[in-house]
Amino acid sequence: MTSSTESIHELSNREYKYGFVTDIENESIPPGLNEDIIRKISAIKKEPEFLLEFRLKAYRHWLTLQEPRWPKVDYPKVDFNEIVYYSAPKPKKKLESLDEVDPELRATFDKLGISIDEQKRISGVAVDAVFDSVSVATTFKKELAEQGIIFSSFSEAVQDHPELIKKYLGTVVPYTDNFYAALNSAVFSDGSFCFIPKGVRCPMELSTYFRINAAGTGQFERTLIVAEESSYVSYLEGCTAPQRDENQLHAAVVELVALDDAQIKYSTVQNWYPGDKDGKGGIYNFVTKRGLCKGHNSKISWTQVETGSAVTWKYPSCILQGDNSIGEFYSVAVTNNYQQADTGTKMVHVGKNTKSTIISKGISAGRGQNSYRGLVKVLKGATNARNFSQCDSMLIGDRCGAHTFPYIEAMNKTAKVEHEATTSKIGEDQLFYLRQRGIDMEDAISMIVNGFCKEVFRELPMEFAIEAQKLLSVSLEGSVG
Amino acid sequence: MSDLKNTPEIYLNNYKELTQRWSQNGGIWAQPLREEAMAKFNELGIPTQRHEEWKYTNLTAFKKHQFAPASPEAKNSVSPSDLAPFEFPNLDAYKLVFVDGFFSNELSEYADLEEGIELSSLYSLMHSQRSQEIESQIGKRAVFQNHPFVAMNTAFMSDGIYIRISKKAQIKKPLHLLFVSSAQSQDTMANSRVLIHAEAESKATVIEDYVSLKSSSTRFTNAVGEVSLEANAHLDHLKITREDESSYHIASLAISQEQDSNFNSHNVCLGGRLTRNDISAHLGGTNIECTLNGLVLGNGEQLIDNHTRIVHAEPHCNSFETYKNILAEKARGVFNGKIYVAQDAQKTDAMQSNQSLVLSDDAIMNTKPELEIYADDVRCTHGATIGQLDDDALFYLRTRGIPEDVAQKLLTIAFAREVIEQLPVEEVKETIEQFVYKKLQQDGAALVEVS
């Protein structure tokens, strides 16, 4: 027990590895939120009329909403009038190649361990790097364009393909959906857009990197992925953010649309600044992610590894509308120190023979609070719907908490829904076995936890799986209660 | 009292009228408690589905009724022959009968009470010299601060029973509390309360049985139970609701356990239009065992909602929970089970399982099994399934020449049996099983005699 407490201390004293601030001149507008600010954001981004309309409608709706208090998380009230809603690195000119990227920015990415060149050369991943709110470099664009795939920043897509944006924006997550979705719809700054045309199998893993940089800037990303009939895409999203004392708000919206026979695989590694060991600072991560399996036989798969953020509030969901469509959710959520996470998924079965699988692994250490909150809903018309959910929690240390709040609603007689949850401590005999073999405490815990999360990690693309394992070791290793 | 604007007029008027009666004969001590509860009921109001605890339970139809508090005179209209259909054959028990919540000494049969049981009607106790004895018991476990119907019961509580099992008493015969809703010309409500105090090392079995006599009016039972178990006490609690299909039944049962005690609850929900149970157990010592089992059988347009909550406050306690729902026709089932493990409750072993059979396309099941855990050295599991009868098992029975509908019923009974078999009283077990057969029979084709 003593050794474990020591390990926890050691672990909590570890500095946040990615905490540094890049010194780049920012083009910001004054803090606050009103219609003028929204018009200004829209004007800076030279947006078409319909988008401004969308933003304003969302803003007016947002004013009528209350900040939700039902998640099992606790944080000071956010003052929405103190947030800077737009901040972008000063654009000099359109970049044609990586060499033109600001060297300092490049160095930042190098420190993060995602050197664009490296990615490009070795792994064949096209990275749409989002630095603060504006996309600064997009690679592999040409290669993708040859196949008809559109992969660009949201702002660029608005300029180049307004018809697609107009057609799909807000169809999965309407601006009326919830408080933060409405806020995002009103003020979103940038994000990624991805369109896979009919019958195309995207040849590489698409990836974006979000990073919150300028102090006091809330990030409001908007991602939209559309997979046409019989297409396939795997999309990766990874996040790190520098160390700040002030809490930063992040309210992203991600919308996925899969048409007939299409498949979307969306993987996230989230490692934003979780606050220091006393719970000071850290990111508030309030995200709305939802996929619509619109067509027959379509499939959407969410995989997430959540190790960062002070407060996480996130439920990547699937609306299984098309017959025979499949939804999947694989999640590892880690809370340490004073981190709080309330995360899970919603699977709404609408079409016939729809299937969903939920595997959630929650790990709590220190004074972390980890909640799984999920909904499985089988509507009356969803005959032969099938769901399997498994939520396991592991507790490391005696000051943390793990909670499960699954909602299961079945409305027809052919539905089969199974839910299973367990909560337990890290296995002492397992630890003993490993230590007896000369493996030190930290490595032993890391091994056990990695084994615990294996079901989820194997769903991640290779490059991410390695990063995820590393992350897990960094944020967790060395604690036993 | 003029500021109780949210409370429907009928309750307010009746409340004013009744306070006169209650405050006489030494009942005045309860007045501040009633006032506070009434104010709380007014503040909370009758919950809507926007209230998380009532998310799946729609009380719109309930609200339309004007329930008048039952009168103690109603018991004179009930004769022993009226109660005959509700007998458990061969059951040897102390029978205590309540008509619309009021204790009826005439209808009850409890001669030759074993040593160690003390029984008194709540009304007589509240209005006697000994009122202090229960003053410290009422409202301590079933708190009304966040439950409108407990608040309502506390404000309106008129009668019920106080049961005390003395130290080391091993009571052999079960106590059968039969709550009868009488035939009335208008919609009535009964606010009854059961207080059970099991002293150290005692053992007893209590059956709470809710039935109704034929009537054209709608009856509403608002029951509250408060149970406390001292060290090493053992209590089996069986609750059966089998009121008619127009009745409303809302009940809260709050249990507090001390170290080494053992409490078993068996909650069998068969009748009623709307049934809601809130069962919460507080495990306040070490080495406690607590079992909460339930069987729900719904058809027609019944709604049966069971909320359970087990609080593990101390280390080394075990809790087991099995709830089974069978839903046919347009029935709706709700289950919300919460296991709470406090920071100090190390070595907790909590197991919860909720299985539901949905037999019709119009039936709906909503399940929410929750775990809230703040201790690390624990083993907590919950499982919830919603599904149908096993096709392979059905096929097997059909290959043996058993018609499909019979095979279905056989399997359904088998599903229910896991809970029935654990019922503590043999004679009741048989009757309940018969009841389940009968109820399944209503749903579709006749059931052939199965031995």
Short mmCIF file of C-alpha atoms in Angstrom, two decimals, chain B residues 198-400:
data_model
loop_
_atom_site.label_atom_id
_atom_site.label_comp_id
_atom_site.label_asym_id
_atom_site.label_seq_id
_atom_site.Cartn_x
_atom_site.Cartn_y
_atom_site.Cartn_z
CA ALA B 198 -36.24 -5.84 14.63
CA GLU B 199 -34.12 -5.88 17.73
CA ALA B 200 -30.78 -7.59 18.02
CA GLU B 201 -30.59 -11.28 17.14
CA SER B 202 -34.27 -11.53 16.33
CA LYS B 203 -35.80 -13.28 13.36
CA ALA B 204 -39.16 -12.73 11.69
CA THR B 205 -41.06 -12.83 8.42
CA VAL B 206 -43.46 -10.10 7.35
CA ILE B 207 -45.79 -10.32 4.37
CA GLU B 208 -47.27 -7.08 3.06
CA ASP B 209 -50.15 -7.94 0.81
CA TYR B 210 -52.17 -5.34 -1.13
CA VAL B 211 -55.54 -6.30 -2.56
CA SER B 212 -58.72 -4.53 -3.61
CA LEU B 213 -62.41 -5.31 -3.49
CA LYS B 214 -64.54 -4.82 -6.59
CA SER B 215 -65.44 -1.19 -7.05
CA SER B 216 -66.34 1.28 -9.76
CA SER B 217 -64.12 3.94 -8.24
CA THR B 218 -60.37 4.31 -8.49
CA ARG B 219 -58.28 3.60 -5.43
CA PHE B 220 -54.88 4.99 -4.66
CA THR B 221 -52.60 3.40 -2.11
CA ASN B 222 -49.74 5.54 -0.90
CA ALA B 223 -47.76 3.29 1.38
CA VAL B 224 -44.60 3.97 3.32
CA GLY B 225 -42.59 1.39 5.19
CA GLU B 226 -39.74 2.03 7.58
CA VAL B 227 -37.70 -0.92 8.69
CA SER B 228 -34.78 -1.05 11.06
CA LEU B 229 -32.66 -4.05 11.88
CA GLU B 230 -30.37 -4.09 14.86
CA ALA B 231 -27.21 -6.13 15.04
CA ASN B 232 -27.60 -9.72 13.91
CA ALA B 233 -31.32 -9.38 13.22
CA HIS B 234 -32.85 -11.30 10.36
CA LEU B 235 -35.95 -10.14 8.53
CA ASP B 236 -37.67 -11.59 5.50
CA HIS B 237 -39.97 -9.10 3.87
CA LEU B 238 -42.37 -10.17 1.20
CA LYS B 239 -44.52 -7.68 -0.59
CA ILE B 240 -47.28 -8.63 -2.98
CA THR B 241 -49.33 -6.12 -4.93
CA ARG B 242 -52.39 -7.61 -6.56
CA GLU B 243 -54.90 -4.80 -6.69
CA ASP B 244 -57.34 -4.43 -9.58
CA GLU B 245 -56.42 -2.99 -12.95
CA SER B 246 -57.61 0.53 -12.16
CA SER B 247 -55.68 0.99 -8.91
CA TYR B 248 -52.69 3.19 -8.30
CA HIS B 249 -50.07 1.99 -5.91
CA ILE B 250 -47.12 4.15 -4.93
CA ALA B 251 -44.92 2.91 -2.14
CA SER B 252 -41.62 3.60 -0.47
CA LEU B 253 -39.78 1.14 1.69
CA ALA B 254 -36.74 2.37 3.59
CA ILE B 255 -34.53 -0.06 5.42
CA SER B 256 -31.65 0.63 7.74
CA GLN B 257 -29.41 -2.18 8.83
CA GLU B 258 -26.86 -2.49 11.58
CA GLN B 259 -23.89 -4.82 11.64
CA ASP B 260 -24.27 -8.53 10.91
CA SER B 261 -27.96 -8.16 10.08
CA ASN B 262 -29.67 -9.87 7.20
CA PHE B 263 -32.57 -8.39 5.27
CA ASN B 264 -34.36 -10.05 2.38
CA SER B 265 -36.95 -8.24 0.33
CA HIS B 266 -39.13 -10.07 -2.17
CA ASN B 267 -41.25 -7.72 -4.18
CA VAL B 268 -43.91 -9.37 -6.32
CA CYS B 269 -45.84 -6.96 -8.54
CA LEU B 270 -48.86 -8.44 -10.23
CA GLY B 271 -51.79 -6.05 -10.23
CA GLY B 272 -52.62 -2.38 -10.45
CA ARG B 273 -52.79 0.11 -13.28
CA LEU B 274 -49.72 1.90 -12.05
CA THR B 275 -47.36 0.55 -9.46
CA ARG B 276 -44.31 2.37 -8.25
CA ASN B 277 -41.97 1.06 -5.59
CA ASP B 278 -39.01 2.91 -4.13
CA ILE B 279 -36.96 0.54 -2.05
CA SER B 280 -33.85 1.82 -0.40
CA ALA B 281 -31.56 0.03 1.97
CA HIS B 282 -28.88 1.68 4.04
CA LEU B 283 -26.15 -0.73 5.12
CA GLY B 284 -24.72 1.03 8.13
CA GLY B 285 -22.50 -1.60 9.70
CA THR B 286 -20.07 -4.33 8.78
CA ASN B 287 -20.90 -7.85 7.60
CA ILE B 288 -24.41 -7.01 6.51
CA GLU B 289 -26.31 -9.00 3.95
CA CYS B 290 -29.07 -7.43 1.94
CA THR B 291 -31.10 -9.08 -0.78
CA LEU B 292 -33.60 -7.27 -2.95
CA ASN B 293 -35.52 -9.51 -5.30
CA GLY B 294 -38.41 -8.67 -7.52
CA LEU B 295 -40.84 -10.24 -9.94
CA VAL B 296 -42.97 -8.14 -12.23
CA LEU B 297 -45.74 -9.53 -14.35
CA GLY B 298 -47.50 -6.94 -16.44
CA ASN B 299 -50.17 -7.13 -19.07
CA GLY B 300 -53.03 -4.97 -20.32
CA GLU B 301 -51.98 -1.36 -19.89
CA GLN B 302 -50.18 -1.81 -16.62
CA LEU B 303 -47.15 0.23 -15.72
CA ILE B 304 -44.86 -1.21 -13.10
CA ASP B 305 -41.93 0.84 -11.94
CA ASN B 306 -39.39 -0.37 -9.41
CA HIS B 307 -36.66 1.88 -8.11
CA THR B 308 -34.15 0.34 -5.75
CA ARG B 309 -31.18 1.82 -4.02
CA ILE B 310 -28.61 0.08 -1.89
CA VAL B 311 -26.17 2.23 0.02
CA HIS B 312 -23.03 0.49 1.18
CA ALA B 313 -21.77 2.81 3.88
CA GLU B 314 -19.49 0.40 5.74
CA PRO B 315 -16.94 -2.24 4.73
CA HIS B 316 -17.49 -5.99 4.31
CA CYS B 317 -21.13 -6.03 3.26
CA ASN B 318 -22.80 -8.05 0.56
CA SER B 319 -25.82 -7.16 -1.46
CA PHE B 320 -27.67 -9.22 -4.01
CA GLU B 321 -30.37 -8.05 -6.31
CA THR B 322 -32.41 -9.93 -8.90
CA TYR B 323 -35.32 -8.30 -10.65
CA LYS B 324 -37.27 -10.06 -13.34
CA ASN B 325 -39.85 -8.45 -15.55
CA ILE B 326 -42.35 -10.19 -17.79
CA LEU B 327 -44.28 -7.83 -20.00
CA ALA B 328 -47.13 -8.75 -22.28
CA GLU B 329 -49.72 -6.83 -24.28
CA LYS B 330 -49.27 -3.09 -23.70
CA ALA B 331 -47.52 -3.31 -20.37
CA ARG B 332 -44.62 -1.05 -19.49
CA GLY B 333 -41.89 -1.97 -17.12
CA VAL B 334 -39.38 0.32 -15.48
CA PHE B 335 -36.42 -0.71 -13.42
CA ASN B 336 -33.91 1.62 -11.88
CA GLY B 337 -31.45 0.02 -9.53
CA LYS B 338 -28.69 1.92 -7.90
CA ILE B 339 -25.78 0.61 -5.94
CA TYR B 340 -23.89 3.25 -4.03
CA VAL B 341 -20.59 2.37 -2.41
CA ALA B 342 -19.19 4.99 -0.07
CA GLN B 343 -15.50 5.69 0.21
CA ASP B 344 -15.05 3.67 3.39
CA ALA B 345 -17.04 0.66 2.24
CA GLN B 346 -14.06 -1.44 1.21
CA LYS B 347 -14.51 -5.14 0.46
CA THR B 348 -18.05 -4.57 -0.71
CA ASP B 349 -19.52 -7.28 -2.86
CA ALA B 350 -22.57 -6.08 -4.74
CA MET B 351 -24.36 -7.99 -7.43
CA GLN B 352 -27.31 -6.80 -9.39
CA SER B 353 -29.16 -8.40 -12.22
CA ASN B 354 -32.21 -7.27 -14.12
CA GLN B 355 -33.73 -9.51 -16.75
CA SER B 356 -36.75 -8.67 -18.80
CA LEU B 357 -38.90 -10.68 -21.12
CA VAL B 358 -40.76 -8.57 -23.62
CA LEU B 359 -43.52 -10.71 -25.07
CA SER B 360 -45.36 -8.23 -27.25
CA ASP B 361 -44.54 -5.48 -29.71
CA ASP B 362 -46.57 -3.01 -27.70
CA ALA B 363 -44.81 -3.73 -24.45
CA ILE B 364 -41.98 -1.44 -23.40
CA MET B 365 -39.16 -2.01 -20.97
CA ASN B 366 -36.92 0.74 -19.64
CA THR B 367 -33.97 -0.22 -17.53
CA LYS B 368 -31.37 1.84 -15.76
CA PRO B 369 -28.99 -0.12 -13.57
CA GLU B 370 -26.62 2.31 -11.91
CA LEU B 371 -23.37 1.96 -10.05
CA GLU B 372 -21.88 4.79 -8.06
CA ILE B 373 -18.65 3.71 -6.48
CA TYR B 374 -16.17 5.64 -4.36
CA ALA B 375 -14.19 2.78 -2.83
CA ASP B 376 -11.57 0.84 -4.72
CA ASP B 377 -11.37 -2.56 -3.10
CA VAL B 378 -14.80 -3.71 -4.14
CA ARG B 379 -16.48 -6.07 -6.49
CA CYS B 380 -19.61 -4.63 -8.04
CA THR B 381 -21.36 -6.02 -11.03
CA HIS B 382 -24.60 -5.39 -12.74
CA GLY B 383 -26.16 -7.03 -15.70
CA ALA B 384 -29.30 -6.11 -17.57
CA THR B 385 -30.86 -8.00 -20.41
CA ILE B 386 -33.97 -7.46 -22.44
CA GLY B 387 -35.00 -10.23 -24.74
CA GLN B 388 -37.33 -13.04 -25.61
CA LEU B 389 -37.69 -16.71 -24.92
CA ASP B 390 -34.88 -18.86 -26.15
CA ASP B 391 -35.68 -20.21 -29.62
CA ASP B 392 -33.74 -23.39 -29.04
CA ALA B 393 -35.61 -24.17 -25.85
CA LEU B 394 -38.92 -23.50 -27.60
CA PHE B 395 -37.91 -25.76 -30.45
CA TYR B 396 -36.92 -28.50 -28.05
CA LEU B 397 -40.29 -28.45 -26.33
CA ARG B 398 -42.10 -28.45 -29.65
CA THR B 399 -40.17 -31.50 -30.83
CA ARG B 400 -41.56 -33.16 -27.70
#
